[in-house]
Amino acid sequence: MPGPVGHRRRRHDADLRLGVTTPAGPDAPGYSHAVPATDSSHGDLAARLAAAQARVAAAARAVDRDPSEVRLLLASKRMPAAVVREAVLAGGTLLGENTVQELAAKAPELADLGAELHLIGHLQSNKVNAALRWADCVQSVDTLALAERLARRCETTDRELDVMVQVNVSGEASKDGVDPEGATDLALAVAALPRLRLTGLMTIGANTDDEALVRVGFGRLRAIRDAVRASGAPGTSTARELSMGMSGDLELAVAEGATMVRIGTAVFGARTS
């Protein structure tokens, strides 16, 4: 599948069909590549990013995994676009936003940098059009109805979309995601849809200090992923990703096979209100 640059081109073409004006790019008159000054509370962002990358690499080596197997996604929730831009320039090119509103607001400010943009928060069906304009991947697909709506809009706008199925492995009511019992069937149904490329599964670990319980949840996600791939069903060969683990439990997630961990304040500092 084409990478982020290809997605950007498809967005531009889709925007023309929808009558949407694309923000000025790096070749537009008066465009500046300069990164706006950021608040001092964000401190040495590059150093914190390097520390986070080192932590992920150490977690991988501790369980005899190649650090290159685990990608670091920067969760930029409530971070100003200028700060996120600074992070991308420092090497954090995989970004995740929790809301479509923030994704749409920041993406134009990052368009010239080639960052890969993921939607990691709940997606309402009425926000599908806006999400498709900017997202390279939607990690939070948790119903077939949502997946079908995404597929239809992708067909209309002549693009493809990477997606993950979000699974609620903890069973906590506060978390989104399909129940583990229905996750395999949902993943198989999503994988069969046109225009969608199932790249894996996503979850949020259990909110507990019991590390064994957290690991059980992460292990369950891995087992579901493995079952999906082992099915040999159409569209499942690309379902490799396990997006799981955050600042408080990333070592446990990496030990259970995470291929993508999500870190926010450990890199960006305190979020704005």
mmCIF file of N, CA and C in Angstrom, residues 92-162:
data_model
loop_
_atom_site.group_PDB
_atom_site.id
_atom_site.type_symbol
_atom_site.label_atom_id
_atom_site.label_comp_id
_atom_site.label_asym_id
_atom_site.label_seq_id
_atom_site.Cartn_x
_atom_site.Cartn_y
_atom_site.Cartn_z
ATOM 1 N N GLY A 92 10.251 12.052 15.761
ATOM 2 C CA GLY A 92 9.025 11.344 16.138
ATOM 3 C C GLY A 92 7.995 11.425 15.034
ATOM 4 N N THR A 93 8.149 10.630 14.012
ATOM 5 C CA THR A 93 7.338 10.789 12.796
ATOM 6 C C THR A 93 6.047 9.971 12.792
ATOM 7 N N LEU A 94 5.778 9.221 13.861
ATOM 8 C CA LEU A 94 4.526 8.468 13.976
ATOM 9 C C LEU A 94 3.701 9.102 15.088
ATOM 10 N N LEU A 95 2.557 9.676 14.719
ATOM 11 C CA LEU A 95 1.756 10.463 15.653
ATOM 12 C C LEU A 95 0.362 9.885 15.805
ATOM 13 N N GLY A 96 -0.207 10.065 17.004
ATOM 14 C CA GLY A 96 -1.569 9.622 17.249
ATOM 15 C C GLY A 96 -2.395 10.708 17.893
ATOM 16 N N GLU A 97 -3.592 10.928 17.370
ATOM 17 C CA GLU A 97 -4.520 11.894 17.954
ATOM 18 C C GLU A 97 -5.765 11.169 18.456
ATOM 19 N N ASN A 98 -6.303 11.666 19.573
ATOM 20 C CA ASN A 98 -7.472 11.035 20.178
ATOM 21 C C ASN A 98 -8.789 11.471 19.559
ATOM 22 N N THR A 99 -8.820 12.667 18.985
ATOM 23 C CA THR A 99 -10.069 13.170 18.424
ATOM 24 C C THR A 99 -9.869 13.629 16.983
ATOM 25 N N VAL A 100 -10.942 13.533 16.225
ATOM 26 C CA VAL A 100 -10.905 14.001 14.843
ATOM 27 C C VAL A 100 -10.676 15.503 14.805
ATOM 28 N N GLN A 101 -11.256 16.220 15.771
ATOM 29 C CA GLN A 101 -11.100 17.674 15.797
ATOM 30 C C GLN A 101 -9.628 18.066 15.892
ATOM 31 N N GLU A 102 -8.885 17.423 16.794
ATOM 32 C CA GLU A 102 -7.468 17.750 16.929
ATOM 33 C C GLU A 102 -6.682 17.297 15.706
ATOM 34 N N LEU A 103 -7.020 16.148 15.185
ATOM 35 C CA LEU A 103 -6.345 15.657 13.985
ATOM 36 C C LEU A 103 -6.492 16.652 12.845
ATOM 37 N N ALA A 104 -7.713 17.125 12.626
ATOM 38 C CA ALA A 104 -7.974 18.056 11.527
ATOM 39 C C ALA A 104 -7.314 19.405 11.757
ATOM 40 N N ALA A 105 -7.198 19.810 13.018
ATOM 41 C CA ALA A 105 -6.596 21.107 13.323
ATOM 42 C C ALA A 105 -5.080 21.093 13.153
ATOM 43 N N LYS A 106 -4.435 19.994 13.510
ATOM 44 C CA LYS A 106 -2.972 19.944 13.495
ATOM 45 C C LYS A 106 -2.389 19.445 12.174
ATOM 46 N N ALA A 107 -3.103 18.567 11.509
ATOM 47 C CA ALA A 107 -2.554 17.943 10.305
ATOM 48 C C ALA A 107 -2.062 18.945 9.262
ATOM 49 N N PRO A 108 -2.797 20.032 8.993
ATOM 50 C CA PRO A 108 -2.290 20.990 8.005
ATOM 51 C C PRO A 108 -0.953 21.605 8.404
ATOM 52 N N GLU A 109 -0.719 21.738 9.712
ATOM 53 C CA GLU A 109 0.531 22.329 10.182
ATOM 54 C C GLU A 109 1.706 21.356 10.050
ATOM 55 N N LEU A 110 1.404 20.078 9.828
ATOM 56 C CA LEU A 110 2.447 19.055 9.755
ATOM 57 C C LEU A 110 2.593 18.474 8.357
ATOM 58 N N ALA A 111 1.765 18.937 7.426
ATOM 59 C CA ALA A 111 1.652 18.295 6.115
ATOM 60 C C ALA A 111 2.975 18.229 5.357
ATOM 61 N N ASP A 112 3.850 19.209 5.542
ATOM 62 C CA ASP A 112 5.096 19.229 4.787
ATOM 63 C C ASP A 112 6.155 18.307 5.361
ATOM 64 N N LEU A 113 5.900 17.717 6.541
ATOM 65 C CA LEU A 113 6.919 16.919 7.220
ATOM 66 C C LEU A 113 6.809 15.423 6.939
ATOM 67 N N GLY A 114 5.707 14.991 6.327
ATOM 68 C CA GLY A 114 5.569 13.575 6.001
ATOM 69 C C GLY A 114 5.324 12.675 7.187
ATOM 70 N N ALA A 115 4.811 13.219 8.284
ATOM 71 C CA ALA A 115 4.520 12.395 9.452
ATOM 72 C C ALA A 115 3.369 11.441 9.151
ATOM 73 N N GLU A 116 3.375 10.305 9.824
ATOM 74 C CA GLU A 116 2.298 9.324 9.690
ATOM 75 C C GLU A 116 1.287 9.586 10.801
ATOM 76 N N LEU A 117 0.038 9.840 10.433
ATOM 77 C CA LEU A 117 -0.979 10.274 11.389
ATOM 78 C C LEU A 117 -2.009 9.177 11.636
ATOM 79 N N HIS A 118 -2.142 8.793 12.901
ATOM 80 C CA HIS A 118 -3.109 7.765 13.284
ATOM 81 C C HIS A 118 -4.181 8.372 14.177
ATOM 82 N N LEU A 119 -5.410 7.948 13.977
ATOM 83 C CA LEU A 119 -6.482 8.278 14.909
ATOM 84 C C LEU A 119 -6.560 7.134 15.907
ATOM 85 N N ILE A 120 -6.332 7.435 17.193
ATOM 86 C CA ILE A 120 -6.286 6.386 18.208
ATOM 87 C C ILE A 120 -7.452 6.478 19.179
ATOM 88 N N GLY A 121 -8.292 7.509 19.034
ATOM 89 C CA GLY A 121 -9.460 7.657 19.888
ATOM 90 C C GLY A 121 -10.727 7.221 19.181
ATOM 91 N N HIS A 122 -11.807 7.201 19.921
ATOM 92 C CA HIS A 122 -13.100 6.758 19.396
ATOM 93 C C HIS A 122 -13.518 7.608 18.198
ATOM 94 N N LEU A 123 -14.011 6.943 17.170
ATOM 95 C CA LEU A 123 -14.467 7.634 15.957
ATOM 96 C C LEU A 123 -15.976 7.510 15.835
ATOM 97 N N GLN A 124 -16.647 8.661 15.897
ATOM 98 C CA GLN A 124 -18.089 8.678 15.684
ATOM 99 C C GLN A 124 -18.371 8.618 14.186
ATOM 100 N N SER A 125 -19.479 7.978 13.829
ATOM 101 C CA SER A 125 -19.782 7.788 12.410
ATOM 102 C C SER A 125 -19.947 9.110 11.670
ATOM 103 N N ASN A 126 -20.402 10.157 12.380
ATOM 104 C CA ASN A 126 -20.590 11.445 11.709
ATOM 105 C C ASN A 126 -19.277 12.205 11.512
ATOM 106 N N LYS A 127 -18.164 11.643 11.995
ATOM 107 C CA LYS A 127 -16.854 12.283 11.819
ATOM 108 C C LYS A 127 -15.987 11.523 10.811
ATOM 109 N N VAL A 128 -16.572 10.541 10.158
ATOM 110 C CA VAL A 128 -15.800 9.712 9.231
ATOM 111 C C VAL A 128 -15.184 10.537 8.107
ATOM 112 N N ASN A 129 -15.946 11.436 7.511
ATOM 113 C CA ASN A 129 -15.427 12.235 6.393
ATOM 114 C C ASN A 129 -14.207 13.041 6.801
ATOM 115 N N ALA A 130 -14.287 13.690 7.962
ATOM 116 C CA ALA A 130 -13.162 14.499 8.432
ATOM 117 C C ALA A 130 -11.954 13.627 8.754
ATOM 118 N N ALA A 131 -12.203 12.466 9.342
ATOM 119 C CA ALA A 131 -11.097 11.567 9.672
ATOM 120 C C ALA A 131 -10.377 11.102 8.416
ATOM 121 N N LEU A 132 -11.144 10.778 7.392
ATOM 122 C CA LEU A 132 -10.545 10.266 6.164
ATOM 123 C C LEU A 132 -9.698 11.309 5.446
ATOM 124 N N ARG A 133 -9.987 12.558 5.677
ATOM 125 C CA ARG A 133 -9.201 13.582 4.991
ATOM 126 C C ARG A 133 -7.748 13.570 5.463
ATOM 127 N N TRP A 134 -7.511 13.214 6.743
ATOM 128 C CA TRP A 134 -6.181 13.364 7.299
ATOM 129 C C TRP A 134 -5.538 12.086 7.828
ATOM 130 N N ALA A 135 -6.311 11.104 8.239
ATOM 131 C CA ALA A 135 -5.737 9.934 8.907
ATOM 132 C C ALA A 135 -5.091 8.962 7.925
ATOM 133 N N ASP A 136 -3.887 8.520 8.250
ATOM 134 C CA ASP A 136 -3.252 7.435 7.512
ATOM 135 C C ASP A 136 -3.743 6.089 8.028
ATOM 136 N N CYS A 137 -4.151 6.062 9.297
ATOM 137 C CA CYS A 137 -4.644 4.828 9.896
ATOM 138 C C CYS A 137 -5.660 5.173 10.972
ATOM 139 N N VAL A 138 -6.733 4.408 11.042
ATOM 140 C CA VAL A 138 -7.700 4.511 12.136
ATOM 141 C C VAL A 138 -7.538 3.259 12.987
ATOM 142 N N GLN A 139 -7.028 3.439 14.210
ATOM 143 C CA GLN A 139 -6.760 2.296 15.080
ATOM 144 C C GLN A 139 -7.981 1.874 15.891
ATOM 145 N N SER A 140 -9.039 2.652 15.861
ATOM 146 C CA SER A 140 -10.140 2.478 16.804
ATOM 147 C C SER A 140 -11.419 1.932 16.176
ATOM 148 N N VAL A 141 -11.292 1.071 15.181
ATOM 149 C CA VAL A 141 -12.476 0.445 14.582
ATOM 150 C C VAL A 141 -12.986 -0.632 15.539
ATOM 151 N N ASP A 142 -14.211 -0.467 16.030
ATOM 152 C CA ASP A 142 -14.725 -1.432 17.011
ATOM 153 C C ASP A 142 -16.101 -1.990 16.666
ATOM 154 N N THR A 143 -16.638 -1.608 15.506
ATOM 155 C CA THR A 143 -17.904 -2.186 15.036
ATOM 156 C C THR A 143 -17.826 -2.387 13.531
ATOM 157 N N LEU A 144 -18.587 -3.344 13.048
ATOM 158 C CA LEU A 144 -18.626 -3.568 11.604
ATOM 159 C C LEU A 144 -19.302 -2.403 10.900
ATOM 160 N N ALA A 145 -20.291 -1.799 11.558
ATOM 161 C CA ALA A 145 -20.984 -0.663 10.945
ATOM 162 C C ALA A 145 -20.013 0.479 10.666
ATOM 163 N N LEU A 146 -19.116 0.758 11.613
ATOM 164 C CA LEU A 146 -18.127 1.816 11.408
ATOM 165 C C LEU A 146 -17.184 1.440 10.274
ATOM 166 N N ALA A 147 -16.730 0.210 10.258
ATOM 167 C CA ALA A 147 -15.823 -0.230 9.201
ATOM 168 C C ALA A 147 -16.482 -0.117 7.829
ATOM 169 N N GLU A 148 -17.742 -0.499 7.747
ATOM 170 C CA GLU A 148 -18.450 -0.416 6.469
ATOM 171 C C GLU A 148 -18.613 1.029 6.027
ATOM 172 N N ARG A 149 -18.844 1.920 6.973
ATOM 173 C CA ARG A 149 -18.969 3.338 6.614
ATOM 174 C C ARG A 149 -17.635 3.881 6.096
ATOM 175 N N LEU A 150 -16.552 3.498 6.747
ATOM 176 C CA LEU A 150 -15.231 3.910 6.281
ATOM 177 C C LEU A 150 -14.972 3.377 4.871
ATOM 178 N N ALA A 151 -15.317 2.131 4.647
ATOM 179 C CA ALA A 151 -15.084 1.525 3.330
ATOM 180 C C ALA A 151 -15.883 2.234 2.242
ATOM 181 N N ARG A 152 -17.120 2.575 2.558
ATOM 182 C CA ARG A 152 -17.950 3.271 1.558
ATOM 183 C C ARG A 152 -17.371 4.632 1.219
ATOM 184 N N ARG A 153 -16.933 5.372 2.236
ATOM 185 C CA ARG A 153 -16.374 6.696 1.979
ATOM 186 C C ARG A 153 -15.036 6.596 1.245
ATOM 187 N N CYS A 154 -14.257 5.572 1.548
ATOM 188 C CA CYS A 154 -13.008 5.375 0.818
ATOM 189 C C CYS A 154 -13.287 5.099 -0.656
ATOM 190 N N GLU A 155 -14.336 4.357 -0.922
ATOM 191 C CA GLU A 155 -14.718 4.082 -2.311
ATOM 192 C C GLU A 155 -15.115 5.375 -3.008
ATOM 193 N N THR A 156 -15.885 6.205 -2.312
ATOM 194 C CA THR A 156 -16.347 7.464 -2.895
ATOM 195 C C THR A 156 -15.192 8.403 -3.201
ATOM 196 N N THR A 157 -14.201 8.430 -2.304
ATOM 197 C CA THR A 157 -13.078 9.355 -2.460
ATOM 198 C C THR A 157 -11.866 8.716 -3.125
ATOM 199 N N ASP A 158 -12.017 7.457 -3.563
ATOM 200 C CA ASP A 158 -10.972 6.752 -4.302
ATOM 201 C C ASP A 158 -9.659 6.706 -3.527
ATOM 202 N N ARG A 159 -9.722 6.167 -2.317
ATOM 203 C CA ARG A 159 -8.512 5.989 -1.528
ATOM 204 C C ARG A 159 -8.590 4.680 -0.760
ATOM 205 N N GLU A 160 -7.488 4.291 -0.173
ATOM 206 C CA GLU A 160 -7.434 3.137 0.705
ATOM 207 C C GLU A 160 -7.064 3.625 2.100
ATOM 208 N N LEU A 161 -7.363 2.822 3.098
ATOM 209 C CA LEU A 161 -7.132 3.236 4.480
ATOM 210 C C LEU A 161 -6.646 2.059 5.302
ATOM 211 N N ASP A 162 -5.572 2.276 6.049
ATOM 212 C CA ASP A 162 -5.131 1.297 7.038
ATOM 213 C C ASP A 162 -6.035 1.392 8.259
#
